[in-house]
XYZ file of C-alpha atoms in Angstrom:
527
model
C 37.818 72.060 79.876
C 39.383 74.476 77.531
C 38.897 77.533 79.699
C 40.588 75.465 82.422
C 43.179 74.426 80.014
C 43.902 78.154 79.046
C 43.744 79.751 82.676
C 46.556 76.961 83.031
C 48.231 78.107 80.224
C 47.891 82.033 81.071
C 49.139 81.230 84.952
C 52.041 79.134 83.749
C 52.869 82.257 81.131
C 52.756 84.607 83.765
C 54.705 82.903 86.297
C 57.205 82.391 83.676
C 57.591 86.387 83.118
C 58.002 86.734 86.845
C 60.789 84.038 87.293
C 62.554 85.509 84.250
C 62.358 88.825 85.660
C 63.465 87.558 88.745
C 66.589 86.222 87.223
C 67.573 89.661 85.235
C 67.229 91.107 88.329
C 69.573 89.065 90.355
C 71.811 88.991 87.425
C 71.938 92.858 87.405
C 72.714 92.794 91.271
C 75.042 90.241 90.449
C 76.878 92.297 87.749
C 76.481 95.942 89.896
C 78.583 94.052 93.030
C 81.107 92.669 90.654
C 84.404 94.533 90.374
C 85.020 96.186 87.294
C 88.332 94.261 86.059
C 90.416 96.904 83.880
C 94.213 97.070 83.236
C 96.128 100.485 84.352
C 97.170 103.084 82.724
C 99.680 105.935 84.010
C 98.642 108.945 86.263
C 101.294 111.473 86.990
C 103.978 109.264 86.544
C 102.548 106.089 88.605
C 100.852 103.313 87.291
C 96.931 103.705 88.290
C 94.403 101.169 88.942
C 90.103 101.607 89.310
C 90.423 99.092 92.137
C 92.371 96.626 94.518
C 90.276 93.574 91.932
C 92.548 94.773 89.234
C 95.733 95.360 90.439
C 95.619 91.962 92.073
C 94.584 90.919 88.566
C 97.544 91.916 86.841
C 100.143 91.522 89.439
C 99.129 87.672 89.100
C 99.138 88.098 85.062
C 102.880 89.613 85.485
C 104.121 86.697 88.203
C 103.188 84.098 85.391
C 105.407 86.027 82.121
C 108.910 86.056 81.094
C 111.073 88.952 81.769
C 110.974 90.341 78.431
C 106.753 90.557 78.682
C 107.037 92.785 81.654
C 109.356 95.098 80.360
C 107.258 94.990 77.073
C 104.157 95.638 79.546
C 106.337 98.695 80.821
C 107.534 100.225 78.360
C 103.790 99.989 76.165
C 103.182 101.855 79.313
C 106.004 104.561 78.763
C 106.080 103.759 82.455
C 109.649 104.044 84.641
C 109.785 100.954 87.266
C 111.083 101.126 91.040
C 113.641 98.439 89.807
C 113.226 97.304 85.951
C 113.549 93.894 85.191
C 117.504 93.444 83.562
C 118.227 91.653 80.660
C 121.239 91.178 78.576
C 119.553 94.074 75.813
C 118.763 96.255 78.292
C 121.487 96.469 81.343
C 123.099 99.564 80.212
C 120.340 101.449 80.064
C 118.845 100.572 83.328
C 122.530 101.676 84.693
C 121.988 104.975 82.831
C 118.433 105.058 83.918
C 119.404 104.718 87.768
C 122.275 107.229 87.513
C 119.572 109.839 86.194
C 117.464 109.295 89.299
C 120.779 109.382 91.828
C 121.383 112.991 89.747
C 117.914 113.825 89.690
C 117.538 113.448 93.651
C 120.768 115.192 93.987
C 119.934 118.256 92.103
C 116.774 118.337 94.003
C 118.445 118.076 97.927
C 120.925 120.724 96.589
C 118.510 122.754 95.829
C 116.450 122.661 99.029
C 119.629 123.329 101.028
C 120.611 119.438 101.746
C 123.540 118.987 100.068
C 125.607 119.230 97.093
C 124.391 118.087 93.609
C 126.425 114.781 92.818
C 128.374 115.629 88.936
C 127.200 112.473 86.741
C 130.996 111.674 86.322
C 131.170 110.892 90.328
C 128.177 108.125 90.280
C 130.039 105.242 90.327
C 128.936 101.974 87.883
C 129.349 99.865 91.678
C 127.305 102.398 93.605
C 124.449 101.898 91.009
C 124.825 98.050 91.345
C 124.824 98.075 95.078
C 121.371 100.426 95.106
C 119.991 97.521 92.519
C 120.539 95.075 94.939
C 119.236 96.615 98.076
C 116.397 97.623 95.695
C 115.387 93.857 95.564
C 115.886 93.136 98.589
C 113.807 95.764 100.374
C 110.396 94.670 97.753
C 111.474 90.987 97.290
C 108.966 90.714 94.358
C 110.138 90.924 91.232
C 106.799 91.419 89.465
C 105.144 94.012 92.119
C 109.082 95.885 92.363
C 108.189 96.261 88.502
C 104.889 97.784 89.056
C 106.029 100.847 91.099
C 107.498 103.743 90.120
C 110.837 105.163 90.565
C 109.552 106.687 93.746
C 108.211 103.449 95.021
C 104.662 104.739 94.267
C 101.171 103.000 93.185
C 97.958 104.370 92.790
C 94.946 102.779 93.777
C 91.171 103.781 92.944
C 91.665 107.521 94.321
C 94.688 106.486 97.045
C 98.595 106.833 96.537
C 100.502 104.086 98.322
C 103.982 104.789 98.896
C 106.923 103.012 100.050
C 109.788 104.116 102.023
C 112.289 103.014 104.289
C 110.046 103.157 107.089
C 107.330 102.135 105.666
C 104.120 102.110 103.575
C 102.172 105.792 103.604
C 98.778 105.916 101.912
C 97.154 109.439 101.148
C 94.475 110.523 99.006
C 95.697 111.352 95.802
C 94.261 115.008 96.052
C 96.644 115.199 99.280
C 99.630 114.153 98.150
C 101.439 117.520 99.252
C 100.496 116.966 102.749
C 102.181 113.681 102.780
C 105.385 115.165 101.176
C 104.690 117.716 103.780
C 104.620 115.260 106.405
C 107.904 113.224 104.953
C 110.020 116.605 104.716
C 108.990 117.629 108.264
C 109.961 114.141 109.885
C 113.304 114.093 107.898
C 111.978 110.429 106.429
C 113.598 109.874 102.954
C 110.937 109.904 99.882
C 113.463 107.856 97.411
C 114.424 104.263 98.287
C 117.774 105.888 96.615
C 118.455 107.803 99.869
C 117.930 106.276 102.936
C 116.810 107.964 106.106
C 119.037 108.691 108.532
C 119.133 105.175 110.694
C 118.510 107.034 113.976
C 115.490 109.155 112.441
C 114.310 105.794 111.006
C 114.646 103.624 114.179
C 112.844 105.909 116.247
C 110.004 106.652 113.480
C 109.448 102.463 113.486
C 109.562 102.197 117.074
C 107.088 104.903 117.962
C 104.290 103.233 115.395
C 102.467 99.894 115.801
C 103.307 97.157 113.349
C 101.582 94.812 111.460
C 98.294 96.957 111.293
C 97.122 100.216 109.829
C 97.919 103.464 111.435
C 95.664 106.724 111.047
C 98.735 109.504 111.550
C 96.162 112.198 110.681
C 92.893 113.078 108.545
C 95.049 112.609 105.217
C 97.476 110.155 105.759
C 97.898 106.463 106.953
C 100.978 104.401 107.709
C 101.677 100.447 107.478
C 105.001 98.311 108.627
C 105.326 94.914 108.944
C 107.994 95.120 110.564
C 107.584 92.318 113.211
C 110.950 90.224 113.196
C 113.477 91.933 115.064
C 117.076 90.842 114.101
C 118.454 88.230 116.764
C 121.509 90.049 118.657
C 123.576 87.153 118.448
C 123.781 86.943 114.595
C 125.363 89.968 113.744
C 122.900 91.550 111.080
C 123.596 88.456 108.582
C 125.318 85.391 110.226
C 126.712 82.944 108.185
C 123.312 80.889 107.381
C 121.639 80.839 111.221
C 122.639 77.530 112.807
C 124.058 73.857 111.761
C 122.227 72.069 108.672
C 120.937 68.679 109.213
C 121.245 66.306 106.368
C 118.224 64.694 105.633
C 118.119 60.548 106.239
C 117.605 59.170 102.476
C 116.807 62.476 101.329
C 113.985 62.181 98.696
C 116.059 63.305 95.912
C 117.558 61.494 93.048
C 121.136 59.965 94.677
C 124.019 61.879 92.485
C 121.771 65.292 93.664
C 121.797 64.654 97.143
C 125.852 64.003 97.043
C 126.240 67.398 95.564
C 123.870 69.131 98.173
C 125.253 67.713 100.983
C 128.671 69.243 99.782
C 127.259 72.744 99.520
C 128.107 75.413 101.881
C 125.912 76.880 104.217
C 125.949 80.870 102.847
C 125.920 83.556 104.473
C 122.302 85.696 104.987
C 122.469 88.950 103.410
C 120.784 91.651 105.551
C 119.187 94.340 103.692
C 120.269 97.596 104.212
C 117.211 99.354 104.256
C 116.169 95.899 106.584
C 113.043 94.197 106.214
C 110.461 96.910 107.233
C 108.201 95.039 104.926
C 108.223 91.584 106.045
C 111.652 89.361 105.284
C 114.237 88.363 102.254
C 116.622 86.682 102.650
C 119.516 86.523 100.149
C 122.573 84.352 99.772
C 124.693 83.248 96.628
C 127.626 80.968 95.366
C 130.024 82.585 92.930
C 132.173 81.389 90.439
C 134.083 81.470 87.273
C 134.436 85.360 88.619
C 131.203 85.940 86.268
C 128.660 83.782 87.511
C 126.855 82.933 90.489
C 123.730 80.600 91.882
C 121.434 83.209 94.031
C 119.283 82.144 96.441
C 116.003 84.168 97.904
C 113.320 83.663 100.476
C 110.887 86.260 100.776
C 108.097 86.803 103.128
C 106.475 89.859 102.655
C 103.543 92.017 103.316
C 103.050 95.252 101.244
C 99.608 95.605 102.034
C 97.843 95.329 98.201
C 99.701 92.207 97.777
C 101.432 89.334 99.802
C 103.542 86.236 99.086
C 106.108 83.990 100.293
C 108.401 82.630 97.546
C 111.635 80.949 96.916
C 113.782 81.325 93.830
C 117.094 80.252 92.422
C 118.427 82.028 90.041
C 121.942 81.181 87.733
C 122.871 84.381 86.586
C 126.104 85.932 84.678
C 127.450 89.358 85.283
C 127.783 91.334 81.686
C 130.582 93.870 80.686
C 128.152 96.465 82.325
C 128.321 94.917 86.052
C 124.674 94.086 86.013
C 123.677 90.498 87.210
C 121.377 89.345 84.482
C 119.579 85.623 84.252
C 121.917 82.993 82.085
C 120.552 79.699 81.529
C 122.435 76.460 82.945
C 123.050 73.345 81.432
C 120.809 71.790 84.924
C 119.258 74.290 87.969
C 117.817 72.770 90.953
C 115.708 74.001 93.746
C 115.001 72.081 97.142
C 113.131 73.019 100.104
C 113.831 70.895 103.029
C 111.587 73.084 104.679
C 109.194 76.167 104.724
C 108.600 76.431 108.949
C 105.733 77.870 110.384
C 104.824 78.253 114.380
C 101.892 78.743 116.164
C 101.533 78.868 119.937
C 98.090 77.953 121.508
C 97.595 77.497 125.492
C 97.888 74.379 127.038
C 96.457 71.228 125.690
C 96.967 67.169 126.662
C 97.574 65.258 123.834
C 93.908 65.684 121.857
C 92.159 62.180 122.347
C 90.158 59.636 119.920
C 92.392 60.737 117.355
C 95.372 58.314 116.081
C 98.766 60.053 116.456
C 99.522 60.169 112.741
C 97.885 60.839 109.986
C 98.428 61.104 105.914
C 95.673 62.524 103.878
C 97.059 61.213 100.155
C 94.546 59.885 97.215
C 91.496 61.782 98.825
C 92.005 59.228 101.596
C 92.947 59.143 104.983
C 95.526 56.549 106.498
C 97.034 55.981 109.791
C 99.947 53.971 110.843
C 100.428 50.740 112.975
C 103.827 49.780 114.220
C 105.689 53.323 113.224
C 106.009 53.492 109.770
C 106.418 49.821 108.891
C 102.658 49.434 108.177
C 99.568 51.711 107.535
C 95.852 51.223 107.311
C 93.294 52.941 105.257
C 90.748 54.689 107.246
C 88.545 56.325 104.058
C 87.493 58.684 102.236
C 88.757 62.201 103.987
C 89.401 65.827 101.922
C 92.837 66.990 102.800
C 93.054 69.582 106.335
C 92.687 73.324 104.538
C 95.962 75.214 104.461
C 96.525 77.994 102.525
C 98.992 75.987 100.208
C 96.640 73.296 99.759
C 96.210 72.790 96.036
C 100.274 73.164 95.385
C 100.807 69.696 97.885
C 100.334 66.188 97.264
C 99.516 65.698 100.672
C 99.306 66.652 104.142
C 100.894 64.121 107.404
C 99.736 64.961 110.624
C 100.772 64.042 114.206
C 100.121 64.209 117.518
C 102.998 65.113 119.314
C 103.484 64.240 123.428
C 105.308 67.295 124.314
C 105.609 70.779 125.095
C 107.542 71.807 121.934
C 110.276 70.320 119.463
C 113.389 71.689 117.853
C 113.771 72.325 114.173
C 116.228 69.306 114.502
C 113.584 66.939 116.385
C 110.984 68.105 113.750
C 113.288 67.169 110.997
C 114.290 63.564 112.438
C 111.115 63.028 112.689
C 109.833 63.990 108.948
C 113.224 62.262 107.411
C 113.443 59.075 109.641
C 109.444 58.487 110.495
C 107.406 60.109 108.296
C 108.834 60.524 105.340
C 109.369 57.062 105.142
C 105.877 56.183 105.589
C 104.999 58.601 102.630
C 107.258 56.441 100.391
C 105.163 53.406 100.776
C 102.081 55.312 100.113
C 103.637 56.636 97.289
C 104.652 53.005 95.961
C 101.364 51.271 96.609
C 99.859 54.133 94.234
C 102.847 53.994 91.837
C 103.240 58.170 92.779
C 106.256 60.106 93.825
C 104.845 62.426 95.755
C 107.381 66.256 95.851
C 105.610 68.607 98.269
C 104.337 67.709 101.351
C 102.889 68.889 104.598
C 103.774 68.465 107.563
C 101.470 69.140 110.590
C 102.727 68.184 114.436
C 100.803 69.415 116.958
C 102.228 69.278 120.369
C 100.884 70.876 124.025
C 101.481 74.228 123.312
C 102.767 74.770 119.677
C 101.691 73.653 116.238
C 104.659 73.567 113.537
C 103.480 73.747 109.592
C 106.347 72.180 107.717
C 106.638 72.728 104.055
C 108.769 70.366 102.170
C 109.462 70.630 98.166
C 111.878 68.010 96.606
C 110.838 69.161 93.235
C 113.688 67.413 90.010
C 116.135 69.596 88.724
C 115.470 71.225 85.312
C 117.680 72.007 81.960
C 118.171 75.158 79.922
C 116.799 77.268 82.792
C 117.714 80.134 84.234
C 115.043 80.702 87.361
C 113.022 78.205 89.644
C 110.641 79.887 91.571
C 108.101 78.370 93.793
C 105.151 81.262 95.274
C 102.680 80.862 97.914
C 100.772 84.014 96.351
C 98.174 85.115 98.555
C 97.389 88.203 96.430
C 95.379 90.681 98.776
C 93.929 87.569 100.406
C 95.090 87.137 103.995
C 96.139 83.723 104.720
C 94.085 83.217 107.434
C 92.688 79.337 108.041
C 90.919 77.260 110.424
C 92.857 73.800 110.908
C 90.668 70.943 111.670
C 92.793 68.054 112.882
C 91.925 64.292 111.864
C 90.130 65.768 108.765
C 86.790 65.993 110.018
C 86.945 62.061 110.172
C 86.155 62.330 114.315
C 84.872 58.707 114.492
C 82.597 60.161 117.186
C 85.016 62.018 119.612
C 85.571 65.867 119.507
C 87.281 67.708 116.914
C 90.090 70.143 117.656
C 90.418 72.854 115.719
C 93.196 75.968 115.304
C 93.163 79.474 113.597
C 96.391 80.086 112.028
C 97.086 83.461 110.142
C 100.150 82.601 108.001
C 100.918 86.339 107.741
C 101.503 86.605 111.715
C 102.957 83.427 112.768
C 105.007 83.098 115.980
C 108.360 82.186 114.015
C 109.031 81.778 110.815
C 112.242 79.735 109.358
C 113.985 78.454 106.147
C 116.187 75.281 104.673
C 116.418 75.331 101.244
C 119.235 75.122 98.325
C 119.671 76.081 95.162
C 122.218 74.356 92.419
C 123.400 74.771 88.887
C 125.894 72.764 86.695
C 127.465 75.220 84.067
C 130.341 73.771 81.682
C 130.316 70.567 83.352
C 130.644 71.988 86.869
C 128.013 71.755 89.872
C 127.705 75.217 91.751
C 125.258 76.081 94.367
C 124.762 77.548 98.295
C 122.069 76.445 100.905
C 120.214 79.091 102.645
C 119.505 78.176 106.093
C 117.240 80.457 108.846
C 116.501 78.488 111.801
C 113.343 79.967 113.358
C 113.207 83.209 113.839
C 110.528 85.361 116.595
């Protein structure tokens, strides 16, 4: 009985050791597939980074800080951004800091023979405020505009990615000659400063694919995302892309909704280096001669990174000329909607599924007699969208018809659903903000984004970022759920990076020394 008892004793031991081992092992193939997570440091004048891991790392550190912790993060750096970050400390020298690269690029085209060197004295304070603008607009994030160089240049692992006005060029960092090479030789710009010549640029974009990456040779690559081609009939701008709708009982507290409803509709800034990268789109109320409400939507895809955000910013312009961030006494932010389209062939109304649907409260619930009444069907996890966790829930119909207009789309999310939401939201004593909204008809689905977020005091930026990182936001929609109840479940791919339009209603508002101030940018949807 003992030897039994210690052969048991010596097996159990032994199988012990080989588990444990087991385990080490894993964990050391776990650990040797893990990216190494560092922070950059500067290589020949461009921030550098091991791997795409930790540059998405810190560009989501940066998106979270204040101002002031970036350029700190810079300047520990000794590092010379694409377009630093402006405060009221710092505006002058950013001016000065500008000028020197205007000079710098100058000197340089004189001396290949392309022009005349530009004397310091002759760089006008407006010039150097226009090219911070356009700056902005062309890389409509802040934090990843702060991470590039004054060339518009990142290095990644042993790649340099650089931007132009044409687009993004990629090049082993041992070949970076060729690609100037290649620039000089195609008469495409190298500084953001300088823009190509349009007809040189037109033609460049034209004769390369978009939205996909481009071998132009054995040492260099090339990637636009330039898929939205500026509708003829608005004129490069327009003034805010077609009539705004006011909502039915918007969602928003009573004395807010008077003052947006008053707003004007402003007019779209185009940028002029466009929107090879994706869109922005810029408008702004100002005032008091010194002051001003900005508005921004953004949808862009640089290739390491993508995100779509909206900001409001109050802002006040300093005895330099530079816009800098000023906070207001209140500054609201509203998105009646985000817009998203998808076309899909044919399909009759899908069957054994009701026609609407709200996933709220981990629960499912469908309506009886339009919105006047609803009935709890379960348990149900909320349809996966790439915005998922930043909603409160998701409503979801079943459309009879070939397509809607943005203004059917909105009657029906003001006067139907929207209403239905409400009661949800006072049976579970909730005020539900942002909401989805899913409506699936024969041959398109629409994605509908709505924020009604509160306004805010003492601030001086709202900003609200669907950041996707270097994730593409790519999803497969099952409708009803995955509550079937025995029939069929549809399902669609969507790929929020390539939709088949794209559109924005949103506002922005400030009261500053007892006044309300504010614009609404409006973008119907846009091919």
């Amino acid at each position: 009985m003992k030897i039994t008892f210690s052969r048991i004793l010596i097996a159990s031991g032994i199988l012990l050791c080989l588990n444990s081992c087991r385990e080490e092992a894993f964990a050391s193939d776990k650990d040797a597939n893990t990216p190494n997570i560092g922070d950059a440091n500067v290589k020949n004048g461009r921030l550098y980074f091991p791997n795409k891991e930790s540059l998405k790392a810190k560009y989501e550190e940066l998106k979270s800080v204040s101002d002031k912790d970036i350029i700190n993060y810079v300047d520990n750096k000794n590092f010379e951004s694409l377009r630093p970050v402006i405060t009221e400390e710092n505006a002058s020298q950013v001016i000065e800091t500008i000028k020197e690269r205007k000079i710098s690029l100058a000197v340089n085209n004189s001396l290949a023979g392309k022009g005349v060197a530009q004397n310091p004295s002759q760089i006008a304070v407006e010039d150097v405020l226009t090219d911070l603008d356009d700056l902005e607009e062309i890389i409509g994030d802040d934090a990843y505009s702060a991470m590039l160089n004054g060339e518009a240049e990142i290095q990644v692992a042993d790649k340099i990615y650089k931007y132009t006005d044409v687009g993004l060029f990629i090049t082993p960092a041992t070949k970076y000659n060729v690609l100037v090479n290649y620039l000089e030789v195609n008469s495409i710009s190298g500084n953001l400063l300088k823009p190509t010549d349009g007809e040189v640029a037109n033609d460049f974009i034209e004769s390369m694919p978009s939205e996909k990456l481009v071998t132009i040779n054995q040492d260099i690559e090339y990637f636009n995302a330039n898929r939205m081609a500026p509708d003829p009939e608005e004129g490069g701008g327009g003034g805010g892309g077609g009539p705004y709708y006011p909502p039915t009982n918007p969602p928003v507290q009573e004395d807010i909704a008077q003052i947006v409803e008053g707003l004007k509709i402003g007019e779209i800034r185009t940028p002029k280096l466009g929107n090879i990268f994706g869109t922005t789109w810029v408008t702004d109320d100002k005032y008091e001669d010194r002051r001003r409400v900005k508005v921004k939507f953004y949808s862009q895809d640089l290739w390491l990174v993508y995100a779509i955000g909206c900001k409001v910013k109050h802002q006040y312009k300093g005895w330099t000329g530079t816009w800098r961030k000023e906070n207001a006494d209140k500054l609201g932010m509203g998105v009646n909607s985000i817009a998203w389209s998808f076309t899909h062939t044919y399909d009759p109304p899908l069957g054994g599924l009701p026609g609407q649907r709200y996933f709220f409260e981990d629960k499912v619930f469908t309506t009886v007699d339009q919105y006047y009444n609803y009935v709890n069907m379960g348990p149900a996890k909320m349809p996966s969208l790439p915005f998922e966790k930043k909603i409160d829930g998701v409503i979801e119909w079943i459309y009879n018809a070939t397509s809607l207009t943005p203004e059917q789309l909105r009657k029906l999310f003001y006067e139907q659903a929207w209403k239905q939401v409400k009661k949800l939201g006072e049976k579970h004593n909730k005020k539900y903000n942002r909401v989805a909204f899913v409506v699936d008809t024969h041959t398109v689905t629409y994605v509908d984004y709505y924020d009604f977020s509160e306004t805010k005091d003492n601030q001086d930026v709202l900003e609200k970022v669907f950041d996707w990182g270097a994730v593409t936001p790519q999803i497969t929609y099952t409708f009803g759920g995955g509550v079937g109840n025995g029939v069929s479940i549809t399902k669609r791919d969507f790929d929020f990076k390539h939709p088949t339009a794209m559109g924005i209603n949103m506002y922005g508002i400030a009261k500053k020394n007892g006044g309300w101030h504010g614009v609404k940018l409006i973008k119907e949807k846009q091919k």
